């Protein structure tokens, strides 16, 4: 009896250990179970059975089941990742029912963070094994914010350095990832983490400031810049350890490489996003021209794995299936197409690939030939330069265009009736029920046959022709633009080369190019519709053309970014940086007699679109502290 009593604790411990291992094996089987063709169905079953609540409760109780390791916690995070993978609805359910703040608190109370657990959080962010390749698209930004908040508490400090390097490489791997982090508010989280100066390793802080620079080049808000300057406040005659690096960071934020970018844009990255335009009963003119600023995401994908796709720039089709469109291939090649009831004709621009994460100005002009000997032409311009001229059939403008999309695959959205007093009462968003999956599939076209066997490859030559209805097979299924879209203009008349050049020189942030006092005012009567992100509210894109008849419906969201030069002016101009520069000057013992702030700040930050640049001198030879000239500066 005594031996049984002595053996009882060991038996219970063994039972708990076996039970813990059983949980680990069971959790490990769930991701494998979800890795199948019926994933959406299984995800719905898990969600309907309150799986998130059960998994969080399991993590909370894992101290009893698995006190010596974090296997249950790591596998539980893996299960959460599998259930939410490629499912925006599952992510929203998790936010509403659990929330990432609660997940963070549960993880902190459960165990000391280990490398395995931190890796699993990073895997949750990219919804894949982050070690499998160097470039991953961030699918869920919230775990990254958890990692940023957790850094000051990580021990040993080598773990801080490792996590900060993970964050730096993941967030800076593509423009899309940087934009995702900016919109998620990562800049503010980094600033909060940097406040824990004593707990942070120096190399970790350096990595975080570099990440701050990368994100700040894209956007930094006035409140965030103010918090950054407050962070560096020190006692008199002292220099903050971050001061010099932050000065260089601000200079790098202001430096712009490449073309000008749009500060506000439409994010059309999700496959279901885009702008739906109301039905056009009658085309008011005899020509057609399209103008837009756009930036395609830089993606590395294998066509054999993801299939061919047509990243739609625009598409206008009648109920009969005739119409016109322009799209980008998976590798970023622009293609302009016209579809009749029998033929699908295309002109490609293989010389330029647009998926470089840079902003480009694209203009497409269809010119109708004058009888009896005139020829129908299409002119393709990029960044103000004529790139290609081809004899492409002019689109038929006699029918009503019932399917009108910009940056959209034409996915059906809920119809909406606009009753604005400034518009005619019969404006409705068409339901487009007459079209099939392909937005350019004619109702009378056969679904089989490839035409003659000697038909040229559509990627060779200026104009290629295939049988109408086979474009999805030849060019890929339509999807959204998978990028960002700036201002969009459609004209019911042709544009001349000088007009295209002027539109390009106006830039992506000039939202009133057609006012009477501008050089482009003569284009105003030709304007059919004009969308700009600045005139978008409640997912309605206001048509700023003179007629104002075609308010569009946005599926997606509007992105607003801030240029650091404008932000500096918002918080008081260059004067707010002088105390910071004074800190650096006090530490520069080997400085020459006079040293220009441009050595640290650079000419980029000391100049602005709105104010003239200012050159400031500081140095030990002056003997006068800089903050003496700024008694009223309050940071």
Coordinates of C-alpha atoms in Angstrom, one line a residue:
X1 CA 0.0 0.0 0.0
X2 CA 2.8 2.3 0.9
X3 CA 4.6 1.6 -2.4
X4 CA 1.4 2.4 -4.3
X5 CA 1.2 5.7 -2.5
X6 CA 4.8 6.5 -3.4
X7 CA 4.3 5.6 -7.0
X8 CA 1.1 7.6 -7.5
X9 CA 2.7 11.0 -8.1
X10 CA 5.1 9.5 -10.7
X11 CA 2.1 7.7 -12.3
X12 CA 0.1 11.0 -12.5
X13 CA 3.1 12.8 -14.0
X14 CA 3.6 10.1 -16.6
X15 CA -0.1 10.3 -17.4
X16 CA 0.0 14.0 -17.9
X17 CA 3.1 13.7 -20.0
X18 CA 1.4 11.2 -22.3
X19 CA -1.7 13.3 -22.5
X20 CA 0.5 16.3 -23.4
X21 CA 2.2 14.3 -26.2
X22 CA -1.2 13.2 -27.4
X23 CA -2.3 16.8 -27.7
X24 CA 0.9 17.7 -29.6
X25 CA 0.2 14.8 -32.1
X26 CA -3.4 15.7 -32.5
X27 CA -2.6 19.4 -33.1
X28 CA 0.1 18.4 -35.6
X29 CA -2.5 16.5 -37.6
X30 CA -4.9 19.4 -38.1
X31 CA -2.6 21.4 -40.6
X32 CA -2.2 18.2 -42.6
X33 CA -5.9 17.7 -42.6
X34 CA -6.5 21.3 -43.9
X35 CA -3.9 20.8 -46.7
X36 CA -6.5 19.6 -49.2
X37 CA -8.8 20.8 -52.0
X38 CA -11.7 21.2 -49.6
X39 CA -9.9 23.6 -47.3
X40 CA -12.7 26.3 -47.4
X41 CA -15.3 23.7 -46.3
X42 CA -13.1 22.4 -43.5
X43 CA -12.3 26.0 -42.4
X44 CA -16.0 26.7 -42.1
X45 CA -16.5 23.6 -40.0
X46 CA -13.8 24.6 -37.6
X47 CA -15.1 28.1 -37.3
X48 CA -18.7 26.9 -36.7
X49 CA -17.4 24.8 -33.8
X50 CA -15.7 27.7 -31.9
X51 CA -12.2 26.3 -32.7
X52 CA -10.5 29.6 -31.8
X53 CA -11.8 29.6 -28.3
X54 CA -10.8 26.0 -27.7
X55 CA -7.3 26.6 -29.0
X56 CA -6.7 29.6 -26.8
X57 CA -8.0 27.7 -23.8
X58 CA -5.6 24.9 -24.7
X59 CA -2.7 27.3 -24.7
X60 CA -3.7 28.7 -21.3
X61 CA -3.9 25.2 -19.9
X62 CA -0.6 24.0 -21.5
X63 CA 1.4 24.7 -18.3
X64 CA -0.2 21.7 -16.8
X65 CA 0.0 19.4 -19.8
X66 CA 3.4 20.5 -21.0
X67 CA 5.3 22.4 -18.4
X68 CA 8.9 21.7 -19.6
X69 CA 8.5 22.8 -23.3
X70 CA 6.4 24.9 -25.5
X71 CA 5.4 22.2 -28.0
X72 CA 1.6 22.6 -27.4
X73 CA 1.8 26.4 -27.7
X74 CA 3.9 26.2 -30.9
X75 CA 1.6 23.6 -32.5
X76 CA -1.5 25.6 -31.4
X77 CA -0.2 28.7 -33.2
X78 CA 0.4 26.5 -36.3
X79 CA -3.2 25.3 -36.1
X80 CA -4.4 28.9 -35.9
X81 CA -2.3 29.7 -39.0
X82 CA -3.8 26.8 -40.9
X83 CA -7.4 27.7 -40.1
X84 CA -6.9 31.4 -41.2
X85 CA -4.7 30.7 -44.2
X86 CA -6.0 32.4 -47.4
X87 CA -9.3 33.2 -45.6
X88 CA -10.1 36.9 -44.9
X89 CA -13.3 35.9 -43.2
X90 CA -11.5 33.6 -40.8
X91 CA -9.1 36.4 -39.9
X92 CA -12.0 38.7 -39.2
X93 CA -13.7 36.1 -37.0
X94 CA -10.5 35.7 -35.0
X95 CA -10.2 39.5 -34.5
X96 CA -13.8 39.7 -33.3
X97 CA -13.9 36.6 -31.0
X98 CA -10.3 36.6 -29.7
X99 CA -8.2 39.5 -30.8
X100 CA -4.5 39.7 -31.2
X101 CA -4.0 41.7 -28.0
X102 CA -5.6 38.8 -26.0
X103 CA -3.4 36.3 -27.9
X104 CA -0.3 38.3 -26.9
X105 CA -1.3 38.4 -23.3
X106 CA -2.0 34.6 -23.3
X107 CA 1.4 33.9 -24.8
X108 CA 3.2 36.2 -22.4
X109 CA 1.5 34.5 -19.4
X110 CA 2.1 31.0 -20.7
X111 CA 5.9 30.8 -21.1
X112 CA 9.1 32.6 -21.7
X113 CA 9.3 33.2 -25.4
X114 CA 11.5 30.7 -27.3
X115 CA 13.0 30.8 -30.8
X116 CA 10.5 28.1 -31.9
X117 CA 7.5 30.2 -30.7
X118 CA 8.8 33.4 -32.3
X119 CA 9.4 31.5 -35.6
X120 CA 5.9 30.2 -35.6
X121 CA 4.5 33.8 -35.1
X122 CA 6.5 34.8 -38.1
X123 CA 5.1 31.8 -40.1
X124 CA 1.6 33.0 -39.1
X125 CA 2.4 36.4 -40.6
X126 CA 3.5 35.0 -44.0
X127 CA 1.2 31.9 -43.8
X128 CA 4.2 29.7 -44.8
X129 CA 7.6 28.6 -43.6
X130 CA 9.5 31.9 -43.6
X131 CA 12.8 29.9 -44.2
X132 CA 11.5 28.3 -47.4
X133 CA 12.4 31.3 -49.6
X134 CA 13.8 34.8 -49.2
X135 CA 10.7 36.7 -50.4
X136 CA 7.3 36.2 -48.7
X137 CA 4.2 38.2 -49.0
X138 CA 2.7 39.3 -45.6
X139 CA -0.7 37.8 -45.4
X140 CA -1.4 38.7 -41.7
X141 CA 0.4 41.7 -40.3
X142 CA -0.8 41.3 -36.7
X143 CA 1.7 38.7 -35.6
X144 CA 4.5 41.0 -36.7
X145 CA 3.1 43.7 -34.4
X146 CA 3.2 41.2 -31.6
X147 CA 6.9 40.4 -32.3
X148 CA 7.7 44.2 -32.3
X149 CA 6.1 44.6 -28.9
X150 CA 7.7 41.5 -27.4
X151 CA 11.3 42.4 -28.4
X152 CA 12.2 44.3 -25.1
X153 CA 11.3 41.3 -23.0
X154 CA 13.3 38.8 -25.1
X155 CA 16.3 37.2 -23.4
X156 CA 19.1 36.5 -24.2
X157 CA 19.7 39.6 -26.2
X158 CA 20.8 37.5 -29.2
X159 CA 17.1 36.7 -29.6
X160 CA 16.3 40.4 -29.9
X161 CA 18.8 40.7 -32.7
X162 CA 17.4 37.6 -34.4
X163 CA 13.8 38.8 -34.3
X164 CA 14.7 42.3 -35.4
X165 CA 16.6 40.9 -38.4
X166 CA 13.6 38.7 -39.3
X167 CA 11.4 41.8 -39.2
X168 CA 13.7 43.9 -41.2
X169 CA 14.1 41.2 -44.0
X170 CA 10.4 40.3 -44.1
X171 CA 8.9 43.8 -44.1
X172 CA 11.5 45.2 -46.6
X173 CA 11.2 42.4 -49.1
X174 CA 8.7 44.1 -51.3
X175 CA 6.7 47.3 -51.7
X176 CA 3.5 45.4 -50.9
X177 CA 5.0 44.3 -47.6
X178 CA 6.1 47.8 -46.7
X179 CA 2.7 49.2 -47.6
X180 CA 1.0 46.5 -45.4
X181 CA 3.2 47.4 -42.5
X182 CA 2.6 51.1 -42.8
X183 CA -1.1 50.7 -43.0
X184 CA -1.0 48.4 -39.9
X185 CA 0.7 51.1 -37.8
X186 CA 4.0 49.4 -37.4
X187 CA 5.9 52.7 -37.3
X188 CA 4.1 53.6 -34.0
X189 CA 4.8 50.2 -32.5
X190 CA 8.5 50.5 -33.4
X191 CA 8.6 53.9 -31.7
X192 CA 7.1 52.4 -28.5
X193 CA 9.6 49.6 -28.5
X194 CA 12.5 52.1 -29.0
X195 CA 11.5 53.8 -25.8
X196 CA 12.9 50.8 -23.9
X197 CA 16.5 51.9 -24.6
X198 CA 18.0 50.1 -21.6
X199 CA 16.4 46.8 -22.4
X200 CA 17.3 46.8 -26.1
X201 CA 20.5 45.5 -27.5
X202 CA 22.4 48.1 -29.6
X203 CA 22.3 46.0 -32.8
X204 CA 18.6 45.4 -32.3
X205 CA 17.9 49.1 -31.9
X206 CA 19.9 49.7 -35.1
X207 CA 17.8 47.2 -37.0
X208 CA 14.6 48.7 -35.8
X209 CA 15.7 52.2 -36.7
X210 CA 16.6 50.9 -40.2
X211 CA 13.1 49.4 -40.5
X212 CA 11.7 52.7 -39.4
X213 CA 13.6 54.3 -42.2
X214 CA 12.3 51.8 -44.8
X215 CA 8.7 52.4 -43.7
X216 CA 9.1 56.1 -43.3
X217 CA 10.3 56.4 -46.9
X218 CA 6.8 55.2 -47.8
X219 CA 4.9 57.2 -45.1
X220 CA 5.2 58.7 -41.7
X221 CA 2.4 60.6 -40.0
X222 CA 2.9 64.0 -38.2
X223 CA 2.1 62.3 -34.8
X224 CA 4.7 59.6 -35.5
X225 CA 7.5 62.1 -36.4
X226 CA 6.6 64.1 -33.3
X227 CA 6.9 61.0 -31.2
X228 CA 10.2 60.2 -32.8
X229 CA 11.7 63.6 -31.9
X230 CA 10.2 63.3 -28.4
X231 CA 12.0 60.0 -28.0
X232 CA 15.4 61.8 -28.4
X233 CA 14.8 64.4 -25.7
X234 CA 17.7 64.4 -23.3
X235 CA 19.1 66.5 -20.5
X236 CA 21.3 69.5 -21.4
X237 CA 24.8 68.8 -22.8
X238 CA 23.9 65.1 -23.5
X239 CA 23.4 63.2 -26.7
X240 CA 20.9 60.4 -27.2
X241 CA 22.5 57.2 -28.5
X242 CA 20.0 57.2 -31.4
X243 CA 20.5 60.8 -32.4
X244 CA 23.0 60.5 -35.2
X245 CA 21.3 57.4 -36.8
X246 CA 17.9 59.1 -36.6
X247 CA 19.3 62.2 -38.4
X248 CA 20.6 60.0 -41.2
X249 CA 17.3 58.1 -41.2
X250 CA 15.3 61.3 -41.7
X251 CA 17.6 62.2 -44.6
X252 CA 17.1 58.8 -46.2
X253 CA 13.3 59.1 -45.8
X254 CA 13.4 62.4 -47.7
X255 CA 15.6 61.0 -50.5
X256 CA 13.5 59.8 -53.4
X257 CA 14.8 57.3 -55.9
X258 CA 13.1 56.8 -59.2
X259 CA 9.8 58.4 -60.4
X260 CA 7.4 60.3 -58.2
X261 CA 4.9 58.2 -56.3
X262 CA 1.2 58.8 -55.6
X263 CA 0.6 59.8 -52.0
X264 CA -3.0 58.6 -52.2
X265 CA -4.1 55.6 -54.2
X266 CA -6.5 52.7 -54.5
X267 CA -5.2 49.4 -53.2
X268 CA -6.4 46.8 -55.7
X269 CA -4.2 44.0 -54.5
X270 CA -6.9 41.5 -53.5
X271 CA -8.3 39.4 -56.4
X272 CA -11.9 40.6 -55.7
X273 CA -11.0 44.4 -55.7
X274 CA -11.6 47.0 -58.3
X275 CA -13.9 49.8 -59.4
X276 CA -17.2 49.1 -61.0
X277 CA -18.5 51.8 -63.3
X278 CA -22.2 52.3 -64.0
X279 CA -23.7 51.2 -67.3
X280 CA -22.9 53.5 -70.2
X281 CA -26.0 53.7 -72.4
X282 CA -24.4 55.7 -75.2
X283 CA -20.8 56.6 -75.9
X284 CA -20.8 60.4 -76.3
X285 CA -17.9 60.8 -78.7
X286 CA -16.2 59.2 -81.6
X287 CA -12.8 58.4 -80.0
X288 CA -11.4 56.7 -77.0
X289 CA -8.4 57.4 -74.7
X290 CA -7.4 56.1 -71.3
X291 CA -5.0 57.7 -68.8
X292 CA -3.9 56.3 -65.4
X293 CA -1.1 56.2 -62.9
X294 CA -0.4 52.7 -61.5
X295 CA 2.1 50.7 -59.6
X296 CA 2.1 46.9 -59.9
X297 CA 3.3 44.7 -57.1
X298 CA 6.6 42.9 -57.7
X299 CA 5.7 39.3 -57.4
X300 CA 7.7 36.2 -58.1
X301 CA 5.3 33.4 -59.1
X302 CA 5.5 30.4 -61.3
X303 CA 2.7 30.4 -64.0
X304 CA 2.7 26.6 -63.8
X305 CA 1.7 26.8 -60.2
X306 CA -0.7 29.8 -60.1
X307 CA -1.9 29.7 -63.7
X308 CA -2.0 32.5 -66.2
X309 CA -3.8 35.6 -65.2
X310 CA -4.9 38.8 -66.8
X311 CA -4.4 41.6 -64.4
X312 CA -7.2 43.9 -65.6
X313 CA -6.5 47.6 -66.1
X314 CA -9.9 48.3 -67.6
X315 CA -12.7 46.4 -69.5
X316 CA -15.8 47.7 -71.2
X317 CA -18.2 45.1 -72.7
X318 CA -21.7 45.1 -74.1
X319 CA -24.2 42.4 -73.3
X320 CA -23.3 40.7 -76.7
X321 CA -19.7 40.2 -75.5
X322 CA -18.2 42.9 -77.8
X323 CA -15.9 45.5 -76.2
X324 CA -12.4 46.4 -75.4
X325 CA -10.0 46.0 -72.5
X326 CA -6.4 46.3 -71.4
X327 CA -4.5 44.0 -68.9
X328 CA -1.1 43.0 -67.7
X329 CA 0.2 39.5 -67.9
X330 CA 1.7 37.7 -64.9
X331 CA 5.2 38.9 -65.8
X332 CA 4.0 42.5 -66.1
X333 CA 3.5 42.9 -69.9
X334 CA 0.8 45.4 -71.1
X335 CA -1.7 44.1 -73.6
X336 CA -4.5 46.1 -75.3
X337 CA -7.4 44.1 -76.7
X338 CA -10.5 44.6 -78.8
X339 CA -13.2 41.9 -78.9
X340 CA -15.8 41.4 -81.6
X341 CA -18.3 38.6 -81.9
X342 CA -15.9 36.4 -83.8
X343 CA -12.3 37.7 -83.0
X344 CA -10.2 38.7 -80.1
X345 CA -7.4 41.0 -81.3
X346 CA -4.5 42.1 -79.1
X347 CA -1.5 44.4 -79.2
X348 CA 1.3 43.6 -76.7
X349 CA 4.1 45.8 -75.3
X350 CA 6.8 43.3 -74.4
X351 CA 9.5 45.9 -74.3
X352 CA 8.5 47.1 -70.8
X353 CA 7.6 45.1 -67.7
X354 CA 5.6 47.0 -65.2
X355 CA 5.8 44.7 -62.2
X356 CA 8.8 46.6 -60.8
X357 CA 7.0 48.3 -57.9
X358 CA 7.5 51.7 -59.5
X359 CA 4.8 54.2 -60.4
X360 CA 4.1 54.5 -64.2
X361 CA 1.9 56.7 -66.3
X362 CA 0.0 54.7 -68.9
X363 CA -2.0 56.2 -71.8
X364 CA -3.8 54.2 -74.4
X365 CA -5.4 56.1 -77.4
X366 CA -7.7 54.4 -80.0
X367 CA -7.9 56.4 -83.2
X368 CA -10.7 55.6 -85.7
X369 CA -9.6 55.7 -89.4
X370 CA -11.2 58.3 -91.6
X371 CA -13.0 56.9 -94.7
X372 CA -12.3 55.8 -97.3
X373 CA -8.6 55.1 -96.9
X374 CA -8.0 55.8 -93.2
X375 CA -6.7 53.1 -90.9
X376 CA -7.8 52.3 -87.3
X377 CA -4.8 52.7 -85.0
X378 CA -3.9 52.3 -81.3
X379 CA -1.2 54.4 -79.7
X380 CA 0.4 53.1 -76.4
X381 CA 2.3 55.6 -74.2
X382 CA 4.2 55.0 -71.0
X383 CA 5.6 57.7 -68.8
X384 CA 4.8 60.3 -71.5
X385 CA 6.7 58.5 -74.3
X386 CA 5.1 56.8 -77.3
X387 CA 6.1 53.2 -77.1
X388 CA 4.0 51.5 -79.8
X389 CA 1.7 52.2 -82.7
X390 CA -0.3 49.4 -84.3
X391 CA -3.2 48.9 -86.7
X392 CA -5.8 47.6 -84.3
X393 CA -9.5 47.5 -85.0
X394 CA -11.4 50.4 -83.4
X395 CA -13.8 49.2 -80.7
X396 CA -17.5 49.3 -81.5
X397 CA -19.1 52.2 -79.6
X398 CA -22.7 51.8 -80.8
X399 CA -23.9 49.4 -78.1
X400 CA -24.5 50.1 -74.4
X401 CA -21.6 48.9 -72.2
X402 CA -23.2 46.9 -69.4
X403 CA -20.0 45.6 -67.9
X404 CA -17.6 48.4 -67.1
X405 CA -14.7 47.8 -64.8
X406 CA -11.4 49.6 -63.9
X407 CA -8.7 47.5 -62.2
X408 CA -11.3 44.7 -61.6
X409 CA -11.9 41.2 -62.9
X410 CA -15.6 42.0 -63.1
X411 CA -16.6 40.1 -60.0
X412 CA -20.2 40.8 -59.2
X413 CA -20.9 43.2 -56.3
X414 CA -24.1 44.3 -54.7
X415 CA -25.9 46.8 -57.0
X416 CA -26.3 50.2 -55.7
X417 CA -28.7 53.1 -56.7
X418 CA -27.3 56.6 -56.4
X419 CA -29.9 59.3 -55.7
X420 CA -27.6 62.3 -55.5
X421 CA -29.5 65.5 -56.5
X422 CA -26.6 66.4 -58.8
X423 CA -27.1 63.3 -60.9
X424 CA -29.9 61.9 -63.0
X425 CA -32.2 59.6 -61.0
X426 CA -31.8 56.5 -63.3
X427 CA -28.1 55.9 -62.5
X428 CA -27.7 52.4 -61.3
X429 CA -24.8 49.9 -61.0
X430 CA -25.5 47.2 -63.5
X431 CA -25.8 43.6 -62.2
X432 CA -24.0 42.3 -65.4
X433 CA -25.9 39.0 -65.2
X434 CA -25.6 38.4 -68.9
X435 CA -21.8 37.8 -68.8
X436 CA -20.0 34.6 -67.9
X437 CA -16.8 34.1 -66.0
X438 CA -14.7 35.9 -68.6
X439 CA -15.5 39.5 -69.0
X440 CA -14.8 39.3 -72.7
X441 CA -16.6 36.1 -73.5
X442 CA -19.1 36.9 -76.3
X443 CA -22.6 35.4 -75.9
X444 CA -22.5 34.1 -79.4
X445 CA -18.9 32.8 -79.5
X446 CA -18.1 29.1 -79.6
X447 CA -16.3 27.7 -76.6
X448 CA -14.1 25.4 -78.7
X449 CA -11.7 25.8 -81.5
X450 CA -8.5 27.6 -81.9
X451 CA -8.9 28.9 -85.4
X452 CA -6.3 28.0 -88.0
X453 CA -3.3 26.1 -86.9
X454 CA -1.0 28.7 -88.5
X455 CA -2.3 31.4 -86.2
X456 CA 0.7 33.4 -84.8
X457 CA 1.7 33.4 -81.2
X458 CA -0.1 36.3 -79.5
X459 CA 3.2 37.4 -77.9
X460 CA 4.9 37.9 -81.2
X461 CA 4.2 40.6 -83.8
X462 CA 2.2 43.8 -83.3
X463 CA -1.3 42.5 -83.7
X464 CA -2.5 38.9 -83.0
X465 CA -5.9 37.4 -83.5
X466 CA -7.6 34.5 -81.8
X467 CA -11.1 33.1 -81.8
X468 CA -13.3 35.1 -79.5
X469 CA -14.0 33.1 -76.4
X470 CA -10.6 31.5 -76.1
X471 CA -8.8 34.4 -74.5
X472 CA -9.1 32.9 -71.0
X473 CA -7.2 29.9 -72.2
X474 CA -4.6 31.9 -74.2
X475 CA -4.0 34.8 -71.9
X476 CA -5.3 33.6 -68.5
X477 CA -8.3 34.2 -66.3
X478 CA -9.1 37.8 -65.4
X479 CA -8.2 39.1 -61.9
X480 CA -7.8 42.4 -60.3
X481 CA -4.9 44.8 -61.1
X482 CA -2.9 43.3 -58.2
X483 CA -1.3 46.7 -57.5
X484 CA -2.1 50.3 -56.7
X485 CA -4.0 52.7 -58.9
X486 CA -3.8 56.5 -58.8
X487 CA -5.9 59.0 -60.8
X488 CA -7.9 57.6 -63.7
X489 CA -9.2 59.5 -66.7
X490 CA -11.2 58.2 -69.7
X491 CA -11.9 60.5 -72.7
X492 CA -14.5 60.1 -75.4
X493 CA -12.1 61.6 -78.0
X494 CA -8.5 61.1 -79.0
X495 CA -5.4 62.7 -77.2
X496 CA -2.5 64.2 -79.0
X497 CA 1.1 63.5 -78.0
X498 CA 1.5 66.9 -76.3
X499 CA -1.6 66.2 -74.2
X500 CA -0.1 62.9 -73.0
X501 CA 3.2 64.5 -72.2
X502 CA 1.4 67.2 -70.2
X503 CA -0.6 64.7 -68.2
X504 CA 2.6 62.8 -67.4
X505 CA 4.5 66.0 -66.3
X506 CA 1.5 66.9 -64.1
X507 CA 2.4 63.9 -61.9
X508 CA 0.3 61.4 -59.9
X509 CA -0.5 63.9 -57.2
X510 CA -2.0 66.7 -59.3
X511 CA -5.7 66.1 -58.9
X512 CA -7.1 69.1 -60.8
X513 CA -5.4 69.0 -64.2
X514 CA -8.5 70.0 -66.1
X515 CA -9.4 73.3 -64.4
X516 CA -9.9 76.3 -66.6
X517 CA -6.6 77.9 -65.5
X518 CA -4.5 74.9 -66.5
X519 CA -2.8 74.0 -69.8
X520 CA -5.0 70.9 -70.0
X521 CA -8.3 72.8 -69.7
X522 CA -9.0 72.1 -73.4
X523 CA -9.4 68.4 -72.5
X524 CA -12.2 69.0 -70.1
X525 CA -15.0 68.8 -72.7
X526 CA -13.6 65.5 -73.9
X527 CA -13.5 64.0 -70.4
X528 CA -15.9 61.0 -69.9
X529 CA -15.0 60.2 -66.3
X530 CA -12.3 61.1 -63.8
X531 CA -11.6 59.3 -60.6
X532 CA -9.1 60.2 -57.9
X533 CA -8.5 58.6 -54.5
X534 CA -8.9 62.1 -52.9
X535 CA -12.5 62.2 -54.0
X536 CA -13.5 58.8 -52.6
X537 CA -15.7 58.2 -49.6
X538 CA -17.7 55.2 -48.3
X539 CA -16.4 53.2 -51.3
X540 CA -17.9 55.6 -53.8
X541 CA -15.5 57.1 -56.3
X542 CA -17.0 60.5 -57.3
X543 CA -16.8 61.2 -61.0
X544 CA -15.1 64.6 -61.3
X545 CA -15.7 65.0 -65.0
X546 CA -18.0 67.9 -66.2
X547 CA -20.9 65.5 -66.6
X548 CA -20.5 63.7 -63.3
X549 CA -22.6 60.8 -64.5
X550 CA -20.5 57.8 -63.6
X551 CA -19.7 57.6 -59.9
X552 CA -17.9 54.3 -59.4
X553 CA -18.1 51.7 -56.7
X554 CA -14.8 50.7 -55.1
X555 CA -14.2 47.2 -53.8
X556 CA -11.0 47.6 -51.8
X557 CA -9.7 50.5 -49.8
X558 CA -8.0 53.8 -50.2
X559 CA -4.4 54.3 -49.1
X560 CA -3.2 57.6 -47.7
X561 CA 0.6 58.1 -47.2
X562 CA 2.6 61.1 -46.0
X563 CA 5.8 62.5 -47.4
X564 CA 8.3 63.3 -44.7
X565 CA 9.1 66.8 -46.2
X566 CA 5.4 67.7 -45.8
X567 CA 5.3 66.2 -42.3
X568 CA 8.3 68.3 -41.1
X569 CA 6.5 71.4 -42.2
X570 CA 3.3 70.2 -40.4
X571 CA 5.1 70.1 -37.0
X572 CA 7.0 73.4 -37.3
X573 CA 9.5 73.1 -40.1
X574 CA 13.3 72.5 -39.9
X575 CA 13.4 74.4 -36.6
X576 CA 12.2 71.4 -34.7
X577 CA 15.3 69.4 -35.7
X578 CA 17.8 72.0 -34.4
X579 CA 17.9 70.7 -30.8
X580 CA 18.6 67.2 -32.3
X581 CA 21.3 68.6 -34.4
X582 CA 22.8 70.4 -31.4
X583 CA 23.0 67.0 -29.7
X584 CA 25.1 65.6 -32.5
X585 CA 27.2 68.8 -32.7
X586 CA 28.1 68.5 -29.0
X587 CA 29.4 64.9 -29.6
X588 CA 31.4 65.7 -32.7
X589 CA 34.7 66.5 -31.1
X590 CA 36.7 66.1 -34.3
X591 CA 34.4 68.3 -36.4
X592 CA 35.9 71.1 -38.5
X593 CA 35.4 74.7 -37.7
X594 CA 32.0 74.8 -39.3
X595 CA 29.9 71.8 -40.5
X596 CA 26.8 72.0 -42.5
X597 CA 23.7 70.1 -41.4
X598 CA 23.5 68.8 -45.0
X599 CA 26.4 66.4 -44.1
X600 CA 23.9 64.6 -41.9
X601 CA 20.5 65.7 -43.0
X602 CA 21.3 66.0 -46.7
X603 CA 19.8 68.3 -49.3
X604 CA 16.7 66.2 -49.5
X605 CA 15.3 67.2 -46.1
X606 CA 16.5 70.8 -46.2
X607 CA 14.4 71.4 -49.4
X608 CA 10.7 71.0 -49.9
X609 CA 8.1 71.4 -52.6
X610 CA 6.5 74.2 -50.5
X611 CA 9.4 76.1 -48.9
X612 CA 12.8 77.1 -49.9
X613 CA 15.7 75.1 -48.5
X614 CA 17.5 76.4 -45.5
X615 CA 21.2 75.9 -44.7
X616 CA 22.1 75.8 -41.0
X617 CA 25.6 75.9 -39.5
X618 CA 26.7 74.5 -36.2
X619 CA 30.0 73.5 -34.6
X620 CA 32.0 73.9 -31.5
X621 CA 33.7 77.0 -32.8
X622 CA 30.6 79.1 -32.6
X623 CA 30.3 78.7 -28.9
X624 CA 26.6 79.4 -29.1
X625 CA 24.1 76.6 -28.5
X626 CA 21.6 76.2 -31.3
X627 CA 18.6 75.9 -29.0
X628 CA 19.3 79.5 -27.9
X629 CA 17.8 80.6 -31.2
X630 CA 14.7 78.5 -30.6
X631 CA 13.4 79.4 -27.2
X632 CA 9.8 78.8 -28.3
X633 CA 10.3 75.3 -29.8
X634 CA 8.3 72.8 -27.9
X635 CA 8.7 69.1 -28.9

